[in-house]
């Protein structure tokens, strides 16, 4: 498995004295398998439930239910963790939103997002919590994720046991539904953006299936009615 976005781990800093270490928390399927396998939806939900059990710093919302009936979890992490966006009315902390697995064949973000959530929740990274509320959607495309097969994305190196597919349960590409909003996943995302109003949005992909001149790619706004500046 190529660690296309393993740089997310730089957000995890040393825990403060007396806090739980990351090693005491749950382990992802990727870690447990030596990075030869990736998580199913049930694995992610179990991982999230264990974080909730271990720490009061995480609260879990649902972004909605997929076409095939799966919950799309959203982790809200903070110290203290807000009960809703209303709690932030007089709070100076900024909200950041991290989303993974919009294309369920691109699994690195899903695993890294779980590891990041664990390090934040159990590592008590106080410097971040002074300034940030961190939202993490580790498995955005829940339905596509369950169709794991080694025949998917065969041009990439691993994981050996396969990955999911690009499309959701409606056979739609969630990364092309930002205008039509035909999918429950995209509608759930818009609801999160409206309610929480994050200042930063990271959407994790894997770029070993496409080729670019530069090693780091950035897509600017493409609205034809936008300011060209």
PDB file of C-alpha atoms in Angstrom:
ATOM      1  CA  UNK A   1       0.000   0.000   0.000  1.00  0.00           C
ATOM      2  CA  UNK A   2       1.450   3.356  -0.965  1.00  0.00           C
ATOM      3  CA  UNK A   3       1.257   5.923   1.785  1.00  0.00           C
ATOM      4  CA  UNK A   4       0.144   8.762  -0.442  1.00  0.00           C
ATOM      5  CA  UNK A   5      -1.130  10.921   2.385  1.00  0.00           C
ATOM      6  CA  UNK A   6       0.773   9.545   5.345  1.00  0.00           C
ATOM      7  CA  UNK A   7       1.938  13.117   5.892  1.00  0.00           C
ATOM      8  CA  UNK A   8      -1.264  13.527   7.888  1.00  0.00           C
ATOM      9  CA  UNK A   9       0.693  11.942  10.704  1.00  0.00           C
ATOM     10  CA  UNK A  10       2.698  15.126  11.148  1.00  0.00           C
ATOM     11  CA  UNK A  11      -0.345  16.498  12.965  1.00  0.00           C
ATOM     12  CA  UNK A  12       0.312  14.041  15.791  1.00  0.00           C
ATOM     13  CA  UNK A  13       2.750  15.412  18.365  1.00  0.00           C
ATOM     14  CA  UNK A  14       4.111  13.965  21.574  1.00  0.00           C
ATOM     15  CA  UNK A  15       1.477  13.358  24.262  1.00  0.00           C
ATOM     16  CA  UNK A  16       1.511  15.370  27.450  1.00  0.00           C
ATOM     17  CA  UNK A  17       2.578  13.623  30.666  1.00  0.00           C
ATOM     18  CA  UNK A  18      -0.058  11.363  32.172  1.00  0.00           C
ATOM     19  CA  UNK A  19      -2.083  10.954  28.973  1.00  0.00           C
ATOM     20  CA  UNK A  20      -2.895   7.733  27.222  1.00  0.00           C
ATOM     21  CA  UNK A  21      -0.480   6.823  24.444  1.00  0.00           C
ATOM     22  CA  UNK A  22      -1.546   5.905  20.925  1.00  0.00           C
ATOM     23  CA  UNK A  23      -0.357   2.345  21.573  1.00  0.00           C
ATOM     24  CA  UNK A  24      -3.084   1.944  24.215  1.00  0.00           C
ATOM     25  CA  UNK A  25      -5.805   2.769  21.713  1.00  0.00           C
ATOM     26  CA  UNK A  26      -7.419   0.695  18.959  1.00  0.00           C
ATOM     27  CA  UNK A  27      -5.370  -0.533  16.015  1.00  0.00           C
ATOM     28  CA  UNK A  28      -6.477  -0.127  12.420  1.00  0.00           C
ATOM     29  CA  UNK A  29      -6.884  -3.055  10.052  1.00  0.00           C
ATOM     30  CA  UNK A  30      -4.022  -1.627   7.999  1.00  0.00           C
ATOM     31  CA  UNK A  31      -1.661  -1.654  10.978  1.00  0.00           C
ATOM     32  CA  UNK A  32      -2.786  -5.077  12.210  1.00  0.00           C
ATOM     33  CA  UNK A  33      -2.238  -6.626   8.769  1.00  0.00           C
ATOM     34  CA  UNK A  34       1.156  -5.053   8.141  1.00  0.00           C
ATOM     35  CA  UNK A  35      -0.532  -2.762   5.589  1.00  0.00           C
ATOM     36  CA  UNK A  36      -1.711  -5.644   3.407  1.00  0.00           C
ATOM     37  CA  UNK A  37      -5.433  -5.044   4.075  1.00  0.00           C
ATOM     38  CA  UNK A  38      -7.810  -2.132   4.563  1.00  0.00           C
ATOM     39  CA  UNK A  39     -10.793  -1.537   6.831  1.00  0.00           C
ATOM     40  CA  UNK A  40     -14.372  -2.543   6.173  1.00  0.00           C
ATOM     41  CA  UNK A  41     -17.159  -0.241   7.365  1.00  0.00           C
ATOM     42  CA  UNK A  42     -17.729  -2.387  10.465  1.00  0.00           C
ATOM     43  CA  UNK A  43     -14.023  -2.136  11.304  1.00  0.00           C
ATOM     44  CA  UNK A  44     -14.113   1.654  11.153  1.00  0.00           C
ATOM     45  CA  UNK A  45     -17.269   1.835  13.268  1.00  0.00           C
ATOM     46  CA  UNK A  46     -15.692  -0.455  15.877  1.00  0.00           C
ATOM     47  CA  UNK A  47     -12.535   1.696  15.880  1.00  0.00           C
ATOM     48  CA  UNK A  48     -14.621   4.844  16.370  1.00  0.00           C
ATOM     49  CA  UNK A  49     -16.671   3.266  19.166  1.00  0.00           C
ATOM     50  CA  UNK A  50     -13.479   2.316  20.979  1.00  0.00           C
ATOM     51  CA  UNK A  51     -12.221   5.909  20.770  1.00  0.00           C
ATOM     52  CA  UNK A  52     -15.522   7.083  22.254  1.00  0.00           C
ATOM     53  CA  UNK A  53     -15.172   4.584  25.069  1.00  0.00           C
ATOM     54  CA  UNK A  54     -11.634   5.667  25.878  1.00  0.00           C
ATOM     55  CA  UNK A  55     -11.949   9.433  25.789  1.00  0.00           C
ATOM     56  CA  UNK A  56     -14.450  12.256  26.372  1.00  0.00           C
ATOM     57  CA  UNK A  57     -12.680  14.331  23.709  1.00  0.00           C
ATOM     58  CA  UNK A  58     -14.565  12.686  20.843  1.00  0.00           C
ATOM     59  CA  UNK A  59     -18.243  12.804  19.962  1.00  0.00           C
ATOM     60  CA  UNK A  60     -19.674  11.048  16.899  1.00  0.00           C
ATOM     61  CA  UNK A  61     -22.342  12.417  14.604  1.00  0.00           C
ATOM     62  CA  UNK A  62     -23.922  10.840  11.540  1.00  0.00           C
ATOM     63  CA  UNK A  63     -23.557  12.606   8.205  1.00  0.00           C
ATOM     64  CA  UNK A  64     -26.430  10.505   6.945  1.00  0.00           C
ATOM     65  CA  UNK A  65     -27.214   6.991   5.781  1.00  0.00           C
ATOM     66  CA  UNK A  66     -25.905   5.589   2.524  1.00  0.00           C
ATOM     67  CA  UNK A  67     -28.113   4.119  -0.198  1.00  0.00           C
ATOM     68  CA  UNK A  68     -27.314   0.635   1.106  1.00  0.00           C
ATOM     69  CA  UNK A  69     -28.130   1.601   4.699  1.00  0.00           C
ATOM     70  CA  UNK A  70     -24.711   2.303   6.223  1.00  0.00           C
ATOM     71  CA  UNK A  71     -24.046   5.131   8.682  1.00  0.00           C
ATOM     72  CA  UNK A  72     -21.547   7.765   7.530  1.00  0.00           C
ATOM     73  CA  UNK A  73     -19.699   8.678  10.755  1.00  0.00           C
ATOM     74  CA  UNK A  74     -18.319  12.113  11.591  1.00  0.00           C
ATOM     75  CA  UNK A  75     -15.936  12.431  14.528  1.00  0.00           C
ATOM     76  CA  UNK A  76     -16.026  15.758  16.364  1.00  0.00           C
ATOM     77  CA  UNK A  77     -12.832  16.124  18.405  1.00  0.00           C
ATOM     78  CA  UNK A  78     -12.043  18.923  20.840  1.00  0.00           C
ATOM     79  CA  UNK A  79     -11.175  19.769  24.422  1.00  0.00           C
ATOM     80  CA  UNK A  80     -13.846  20.425  25.420  1.00  0.00           C
ATOM     81  CA  UNK A  81     -15.752  18.824  22.578  1.00  0.00           C
ATOM     82  CA  UNK A  82     -18.742  20.951  21.481  1.00  0.00           C
ATOM     83  CA  UNK A  83     -22.201  19.420  21.652  1.00  0.00           C
ATOM     84  CA  UNK A  84     -23.158  21.302  18.474  1.00  0.00           C
ATOM     85  CA  UNK A  85     -21.925  24.233  16.357  1.00  0.00           C
ATOM     86  CA  UNK A  86     -24.034  26.517  18.550  1.00  0.00           C
ATOM     87  CA  UNK A  87     -21.523  25.943  21.353  1.00  0.00           C
ATOM     88  CA  UNK A  88     -18.897  27.718  19.235  1.00  0.00           C
ATOM     89  CA  UNK A  89     -20.818  30.990  18.990  1.00  0.00           C
ATOM     90  CA  UNK A  90     -18.490  32.643  21.510  1.00  0.00           C
ATOM     91  CA  UNK A  91     -15.574  30.236  21.029  1.00  0.00           C
ATOM     92  CA  UNK A  92     -12.380  31.391  19.294  1.00  0.00           C
ATOM     93  CA  UNK A  93     -11.389  27.890  18.193  1.00  0.00           C
ATOM     94  CA  UNK A  94     -11.375  27.298  14.428  1.00  0.00           C
ATOM     95  CA  UNK A  95     -13.020  24.260  12.830  1.00  0.00           C
ATOM     96  CA  UNK A  96     -11.121  22.057  10.374  1.00  0.00           C
ATOM     97  CA  UNK A  97     -12.696  19.223   8.374  1.00  0.00           C
ATOM     98  CA  UNK A  98     -10.807  16.140   7.163  1.00  0.00           C
ATOM     99  CA  UNK A  99     -12.574  13.751   4.793  1.00  0.00           C
ATOM    100  CA  UNK A 100     -11.328  10.414   3.468  1.00  0.00           C
ATOM    101  CA  UNK A 101     -12.470   7.563   1.228  1.00  0.00           C
ATOM    102  CA  UNK A 102     -14.660   9.593  -1.146  1.00  0.00           C
ATOM    103  CA  UNK A 103     -13.240   7.145  -3.699  1.00  0.00           C
ATOM    104  CA  UNK A 104     -13.150   3.838  -1.845  1.00  0.00           C
ATOM    105  CA  UNK A 105     -10.352   2.445  -3.966  1.00  0.00           C
ATOM    106  CA  UNK A 106      -8.109   5.176  -2.552  1.00  0.00           C
ATOM    107  CA  UNK A 107      -7.814   3.813   0.953  1.00  0.00           C
ATOM    108  CA  UNK A 108      -4.717   5.492   2.387  1.00  0.00           C
ATOM    109  CA  UNK A 109      -6.707   8.457   3.677  1.00  0.00           C
ATOM    110  CA  UNK A 110      -9.216   6.215   5.439  1.00  0.00           C
ATOM    111  CA  UNK A 111      -6.490   4.463   7.421  1.00  0.00           C
ATOM    112  CA  UNK A 112      -4.464   7.635   8.089  1.00  0.00           C
ATOM    113  CA  UNK A 113      -7.591   9.485   9.252  1.00  0.00           C
ATOM    114  CA  UNK A 114      -8.308   6.782  11.826  1.00  0.00           C
ATOM    115  CA  UNK A 115      -4.715   6.904  13.059  1.00  0.00           C
ATOM    116  CA  UNK A 116      -4.858  10.678  13.261  1.00  0.00           C
ATOM    117  CA  UNK A 117      -8.106  10.565  15.244  1.00  0.00           C
ATOM    118  CA  UNK A 118      -6.529   8.082  17.659  1.00  0.00           C
ATOM    119  CA  UNK A 119      -3.417  10.217  18.138  1.00  0.00           C
ATOM    120  CA  UNK A 120      -5.498  13.327  18.742  1.00  0.00           C
ATOM    121  CA  UNK A 121      -7.966  11.674  21.096  1.00  0.00           C
ATOM    122  CA  UNK A 122      -5.484   9.646  23.145  1.00  0.00           C
ATOM    123  CA  UNK A 123      -2.390  11.795  22.767  1.00  0.00           C
ATOM    124  CA  UNK A 124      -4.038  14.883  24.273  1.00  0.00           C
ATOM    125  CA  UNK A 125      -2.290  17.253  21.849  1.00  0.00           C
ATOM    126  CA  UNK A 126      -3.125  20.282  23.925  1.00  0.00           C
ATOM    127  CA  UNK A 127      -1.605  22.841  21.567  1.00  0.00           C
ATOM    128  CA  UNK A 128      -4.063  21.867  18.836  1.00  0.00           C
ATOM    129  CA  UNK A 129      -7.049  21.733  21.131  1.00  0.00           C
ATOM    130  CA  UNK A 130      -6.375  25.271  22.318  1.00  0.00           C
ATOM    131  CA  UNK A 131      -7.050  26.499  18.791  1.00  0.00           C
ATOM    132  CA  UNK A 132      -8.989  23.859  16.878  1.00  0.00           C
ATOM    133  CA  UNK A 133     -12.084  21.710  16.678  1.00  0.00           C
ATOM    134  CA  UNK A 134     -11.238  18.827  14.340  1.00  0.00           C
ATOM    135  CA  UNK A 135     -13.917  17.050  12.314  1.00  0.00           C
ATOM    136  CA  UNK A 136     -12.949  13.738  10.688  1.00  0.00           C
ATOM    137  CA  UNK A 137     -15.060  11.735   8.225  1.00  0.00           C
ATOM    138  CA  UNK A 138     -12.859   8.642   7.806  1.00  0.00           C
ATOM    139  CA  UNK A 139     -15.119   6.590   5.521  1.00  0.00           C
ATOM    140  CA  UNK A 140     -17.195   8.918   3.375  1.00  0.00           C
ATOM    141  CA  UNK A 141     -18.050   6.359   0.660  1.00  0.00           C
ATOM    142  CA  UNK A 142     -19.302   3.569   2.888  1.00  0.00           C
ATOM    143  CA  UNK A 143     -20.982   1.511   0.141  1.00  0.00           C
ATOM    144  CA  UNK A 144     -18.120   1.584  -2.341  1.00  0.00           C
ATOM    145  CA  UNK A 145     -15.781   0.590   0.461  1.00  0.00           C
ATOM    146  CA  UNK A 146     -17.535  -2.756   1.015  1.00  0.00           C
ATOM    147  CA  UNK A 147     -16.883  -3.935  -2.540  1.00  0.00           C
ATOM    148  CA  UNK A 148     -13.264  -4.733  -1.738  1.00  0.00           C
ATOM    149  CA  UNK A 149     -11.480  -6.880  -4.305  1.00  0.00           C
ATOM    150  CA  UNK A 150      -7.860  -7.351  -5.424  1.00  0.00           C
ATOM    151  CA  UNK A 151      -9.174  -6.773  -8.961  1.00  0.00           C
ATOM    152  CA  UNK A 152      -9.885  -3.099  -8.189  1.00  0.00           C
ATOM    153  CA  UNK A 153      -7.158  -0.556  -9.076  1.00  0.00           C
ATOM    154  CA  UNK A 154      -4.839  -3.337 -10.231  1.00  0.00           C
ATOM    155  CA  UNK A 155      -2.310  -0.779 -11.466  1.00  0.00           C
ATOM    156  CA  UNK A 156      -1.372   0.170  -7.901  1.00  0.00           C
ATOM    157  CA  UNK A 157       0.875  -1.740  -5.527  1.00  0.00           C
ATOM    158  CA  UNK A 158      -1.317  -3.171  -2.787  1.00  0.00           C
ATOM    159  CA  UNK A 159      -2.947  -3.643  -0.454  1.00  0.00           C
ATOM    160  CA  UNK A 160      -2.786  -7.331  -1.291  1.00  0.00           C
ATOM    161  CA  UNK A 161      -6.334  -8.090  -0.157  1.00  0.00           C
ATOM    162  CA  UNK A 162      -7.784  -5.368  -2.357  1.00  0.00           C
ATOM    163  CA  UNK A 163      -9.609  -2.074  -2.123  1.00  0.00           C
ATOM    164  CA  UNK A 164     -13.122  -0.777  -2.735  1.00  0.00           C
ATOM    165  CA  UNK A 165     -14.477   0.984  -5.800  1.00  0.00           C
ATOM    166  CA  UNK A 166     -14.799   4.596  -6.913  1.00  0.00           C
ATOM    167  CA  UNK A 167     -18.599   4.742  -6.952  1.00  0.00           C
ATOM    168  CA  UNK A 168     -21.210   4.749  -4.210  1.00  0.00           C
ATOM    169  CA  UNK A 169     -24.277   2.517  -3.862  1.00  0.00           C
ATOM    170  CA  UNK A 170     -26.040   4.470  -6.639  1.00  0.00           C
ATOM    171  CA  UNK A 171     -23.089   3.891  -8.977  1.00  0.00           C
ATOM    172  CA  UNK A 172     -22.347   7.628  -8.790  1.00  0.00           C
ATOM    173  CA  UNK A 173     -18.999   9.341  -8.291  1.00  0.00           C
ATOM    174  CA  UNK A 174     -19.336  11.346  -5.077  1.00  0.00           C
ATOM    175  CA  UNK A 175     -16.557  13.638  -6.230  1.00  0.00           C
ATOM    176  CA  UNK A 176     -18.796  14.770  -9.107  1.00  0.00           C
ATOM    177  CA  UNK A 177     -21.946  15.407  -7.067  1.00  0.00           C
ATOM    178  CA  UNK A 178     -21.168  18.771  -5.517  1.00  0.00           C
ATOM    179  CA  UNK A 179     -23.691  20.607  -7.700  1.00  0.00           C
ATOM    180  CA  UNK A 180     -26.475  18.062  -8.311  1.00  0.00           C
ATOM    181  CA  UNK A 181     -26.510  16.673  -4.749  1.00  0.00           C
ATOM    182  CA  UNK A 182     -28.136  13.446  -5.909  1.00  0.00           C
ATOM    183  CA  UNK A 183     -26.413  11.340  -3.243  1.00  0.00           C
ATOM    184  CA  UNK A 184     -27.015  11.163   0.515  1.00  0.00           C
ATOM    185  CA  UNK A 185     -23.255  11.439   1.033  1.00  0.00           C
ATOM    186  CA  UNK A 186     -22.937  14.770  -0.810  1.00  0.00           C
ATOM    187  CA  UNK A 187     -26.027  16.150   0.915  1.00  0.00           C
ATOM    188  CA  UNK A 188     -24.548  15.152   4.257  1.00  0.00           C
ATOM    189  CA  UNK A 189     -21.303  16.911   3.386  1.00  0.00           C
ATOM    190  CA  UNK A 190     -23.102  20.131   2.496  1.00  0.00           C
ATOM    191  CA  UNK A 191     -24.959  19.955   5.807  1.00  0.00           C
ATOM    192  CA  UNK A 192     -21.655  19.629   7.683  1.00  0.00           C
ATOM    193  CA  UNK A 193     -20.135  22.575   5.805  1.00  0.00           C
ATOM    194  CA  UNK A 194     -23.160  24.777   6.459  1.00  0.00           C
ATOM    195  CA  UNK A 195     -23.527  23.883  10.139  1.00  0.00           C
ATOM    196  CA  UNK A 196     -19.855  23.762  11.163  1.00  0.00           C
ATOM    197  CA  UNK A 197     -18.421  26.306   8.669  1.00  0.00           C
ATOM    198  CA  UNK A 198     -14.842  24.911   8.676  1.00  0.00           C
ATOM    199  CA  UNK A 199     -11.960  27.206   7.779  1.00  0.00           C
ATOM    200  CA  UNK A 200     -10.005  24.310   6.258  1.00  0.00           C
ATOM    201  CA  UNK A 201     -11.151  21.269   4.257  1.00  0.00           C
ATOM    202  CA  UNK A 202      -8.834  18.352   3.447  1.00  0.00           C
ATOM    203  CA  UNK A 203     -10.225  15.763   1.010  1.00  0.00           C
ATOM    204  CA  UNK A 204      -7.876  12.780   0.941  1.00  0.00           C
ATOM    205  CA  UNK A 205      -7.186  11.026  -2.369  1.00  0.00           C
ATOM    206  CA  UNK A 206      -4.502   8.713  -3.731  1.00  0.00           C
ATOM    207  CA  UNK A 207      -2.683  10.045  -6.780  1.00  0.00           C
ATOM    208  CA  UNK A 208      -0.798   6.968  -7.927  1.00  0.00           C
ATOM    209  CA  UNK A 209      -3.595   6.277 -10.403  1.00  0.00           C
ATOM    210  CA  UNK A 210      -3.103   9.520 -12.305  1.00  0.00           C
ATOM    211  CA  UNK A 211      -0.054  11.252 -13.647  1.00  0.00           C
ATOM    212  CA  UNK A 212       0.970  14.863 -13.147  1.00  0.00           C
ATOM    213  CA  UNK A 213       3.987  16.937 -14.028  1.00  0.00           C
ATOM    214  CA  UNK A 214       4.504  17.926 -10.399  1.00  0.00           C
ATOM    215  CA  UNK A 215       4.578  15.566  -7.387  1.00  0.00           C
ATOM    216  CA  UNK A 216       2.077  17.722  -5.480  1.00  0.00           C
ATOM    217  CA  UNK A 217      -1.168  18.761  -7.178  1.00  0.00           C
ATOM    218  CA  UNK A 218      -3.613  21.534  -6.328  1.00  0.00           C
ATOM    219  CA  UNK A 219      -6.945  22.233  -7.995  1.00  0.00           C
ATOM    220  CA  UNK A 220      -8.219  25.770  -7.904  1.00  0.00           C
ATOM    221  CA  UNK A 221     -11.858  26.868  -8.078  1.00  0.00           C
ATOM    222  CA  UNK A 222     -13.360  26.155 -11.487  1.00  0.00           C
ATOM    223  CA  UNK A 223     -16.638  28.082 -11.243  1.00  0.00           C
ATOM    224  CA  UNK A 224     -16.923  29.927 -14.601  1.00  0.00           C
ATOM    225  CA  UNK A 225     -18.838  32.731 -12.871  1.00  0.00           C
ATOM    226  CA  UNK A 226     -16.132  33.241 -10.269  1.00  0.00           C
ATOM    227  CA  UNK A 227     -13.642  36.061 -10.103  1.00  0.00           C
ATOM    228  CA  UNK A 228     -10.768  35.159 -12.416  1.00  0.00           C
ATOM    229  CA  UNK A 229      -8.338  36.704  -9.905  1.00  0.00           C
TER     230      UNK A 229
END
